[in-house]
PDB file of C-alpha atoms in Angstrom:
ATOM      1  CA  UNK A   1       4.014  -2.166  21.529  1.00 91.00           C
ATOM      2  CA  UNK A   2       6.800  -0.448  23.418  1.00 92.00           C
ATOM      3  CA  UNK A   3       6.889   0.009  27.176  1.00 94.00           C
ATOM      4  CA  UNK A   4       9.619   2.528  27.913  1.00 93.00           C
ATOM      5  CA  UNK A   5      10.555   2.874  31.579  1.00 94.00           C
ATOM      6  CA  UNK A   6       8.909  -0.507  32.176  1.00 95.00           C
ATOM      7  CA  UNK A   7       8.629  -1.492  35.818  1.00 93.00           C
ATOM      8  CA  UNK A   8       6.300  -3.983  37.453  1.00 93.00           C
ATOM      9  CA  UNK A   9       4.342  -4.433  34.226  1.00 95.00           C
ATOM     10  CA  UNK A  10       1.055  -2.659  34.881  1.00 96.00           C
ATOM     11  CA  UNK A  11       1.115  -0.613  31.675  1.00 95.00           C
ATOM     12  CA  UNK A  12       2.047  -3.670  29.654  1.00 97.00           C
ATOM     13  CA  UNK A  13      -0.756  -5.707  31.237  1.00 96.00           C
ATOM     14  CA  UNK A  14      -3.303  -2.986  30.474  1.00 96.00           C
ATOM     15  CA  UNK A  15      -2.098  -2.685  26.888  1.00 95.00           C
ATOM     16  CA  UNK A  16      -2.248  -6.461  26.425  1.00 95.00           C
ATOM     17  CA  UNK A  17      -5.824  -6.558  27.708  1.00 95.00           C
ATOM     18  CA  UNK A  18      -6.871  -3.745  25.398  1.00 96.00           C
ATOM     19  CA  UNK A  19      -5.050  -5.017  22.325  1.00 95.00           C
ATOM     20  CA  UNK A  20      -5.545  -8.768  22.617  1.00 95.00           C
ATOM     21  CA  UNK A  21      -8.761  -9.189  24.546  1.00 93.00           C
ATOM     22  CA  UNK A  22     -10.705  -6.135  23.441  1.00 94.00           C
ATOM     23  CA  UNK A  23      -9.404  -5.681  19.879  1.00 96.00           C
ATOM     24  CA  UNK A  24      -8.523  -9.296  19.117  1.00 96.00           C
ATOM     25  CA  UNK A  25      -5.053  -8.397  17.825  1.00 95.00           C
ATOM     26  CA  UNK A  26      -1.711  -9.942  18.723  1.00 93.00           C
ATOM     27  CA  UNK A  27       0.761  -7.836  20.684  1.00 93.00           C
ATOM     28  CA  UNK A  28       4.550  -8.059  20.479  1.00 92.00           C
ATOM     29  CA  UNK A  29       6.016  -6.306  23.487  1.00 95.00           C
ATOM     30  CA  UNK A  30       9.365  -4.478  23.621  1.00 95.00           C
ATOM     31  CA  UNK A  31      10.446  -3.126  27.012  1.00 96.00           C
ATOM     32  CA  UNK A  32      13.256  -0.772  28.005  1.00 96.00           C
ATOM     33  CA  UNK A  33      14.477   0.383  31.402  1.00 97.00           C
ATOM     34  CA  UNK A  34      17.867   1.417  32.724  1.00 97.00           C
ATOM     35  CA  UNK A  35      17.416  -0.348  36.074  1.00 97.00           C
ATOM     36  CA  UNK A  36      18.158  -4.079  36.156  1.00 96.00           C
ATOM     37  CA  UNK A  37      15.688  -4.671  38.995  1.00 97.00           C
ATOM     38  CA  UNK A  38      12.848  -3.194  36.918  1.00 97.00           C
ATOM     39  CA  UNK A  39      13.790  -5.449  33.995  1.00 98.00           C
ATOM     40  CA  UNK A  40      13.927  -8.520  36.273  1.00 97.00           C
ATOM     41  CA  UNK A  41      10.498  -7.705  37.708  1.00 97.00           C
ATOM     42  CA  UNK A  42       8.975  -7.040  34.311  1.00 98.00           C
ATOM     43  CA  UNK A  43      10.388 -10.323  32.951  1.00 97.00           C
ATOM     44  CA  UNK A  44       8.528 -12.214  35.686  1.00 97.00           C
ATOM     45  CA  UNK A  45       5.249 -10.600  34.668  1.00 96.00           C
ATOM     46  CA  UNK A  46       5.835 -10.640  30.890  1.00 97.00           C
ATOM     47  CA  UNK A  47       8.367 -13.360  30.005  1.00 97.00           C
ATOM     48  CA  UNK A  48       7.329 -13.279  26.337  1.00 96.00           C
ATOM     49  CA  UNK A  49       8.488  -9.660  25.909  1.00 97.00           C
ATOM     50  CA  UNK A  50      11.833  -8.532  24.554  1.00 96.00           C
ATOM     51  CA  UNK A  51      13.671  -6.726  27.352  1.00 97.00           C
ATOM     52  CA  UNK A  52      16.516  -4.234  27.087  1.00 96.00           C
ATOM     53  CA  UNK A  53      18.359  -3.004  30.165  1.00 97.00           C
ATOM     54  CA  UNK A  54      19.642   0.355  28.989  1.00 96.00           C
ATOM     55  CA  UNK A  55      18.964   4.053  29.215  1.00 95.00           C
ATOM     56  CA  UNK A  56      15.952   4.962  27.093  1.00 93.00           C
ATOM     57  CA  UNK A  57      17.856   7.928  25.671  1.00 93.00           C
ATOM     58  CA  UNK A  58      20.582   5.632  24.334  1.00 93.00           C
ATOM     59  CA  UNK A  59      18.309   2.829  23.100  1.00 91.00           C
ATOM     60  CA  UNK A  60      18.612   2.348  19.345  1.00 90.00           C
ATOM     61  CA  UNK A  61      15.175   1.671  17.864  1.00 88.00           C
ATOM     62  CA  UNK A  62      16.521  -0.414  14.992  1.00 88.00           C
ATOM     63  CA  UNK A  63      18.161  -2.772  17.510  1.00 90.00           C
ATOM     64  CA  UNK A  64      15.128  -3.002  19.794  1.00 91.00           C
ATOM     65  CA  UNK A  65      12.646  -3.365  16.932  1.00 91.00           C
ATOM     66  CA  UNK A  66      14.477  -4.779  13.921  1.00 88.00           C
ATOM     67  CA  UNK A  67      11.136  -5.334  12.165  1.00 88.00           C
ATOM     68  CA  UNK A  68      11.036  -1.565  11.762  1.00 86.00           C
ATOM     69  CA  UNK A  69       7.562  -0.860  13.152  1.00 82.00           C
ATOM     70  CA  UNK A  70       6.432  -0.071  16.688  1.00 77.00           C
ATOM     71  CA  UNK A  71       3.032   1.154  17.867  1.00 69.00           C
TER      72      UNK A  71
END
């Protein structure tokens, strides 16, 4: 799952609950934000996620998700 403009991690937490707890599926989390403070905060809440500190408009999907698939 991708969390663009990630911040404190609320959207990621909600998605994890829905995907893992409710659906019983595993979630790989990719997060992007241009602000280093948002990335630092999100890393504390979701250390297992892949984090990219860059402008969403300039993020290259193939670099963020080399597996080639993102829900």
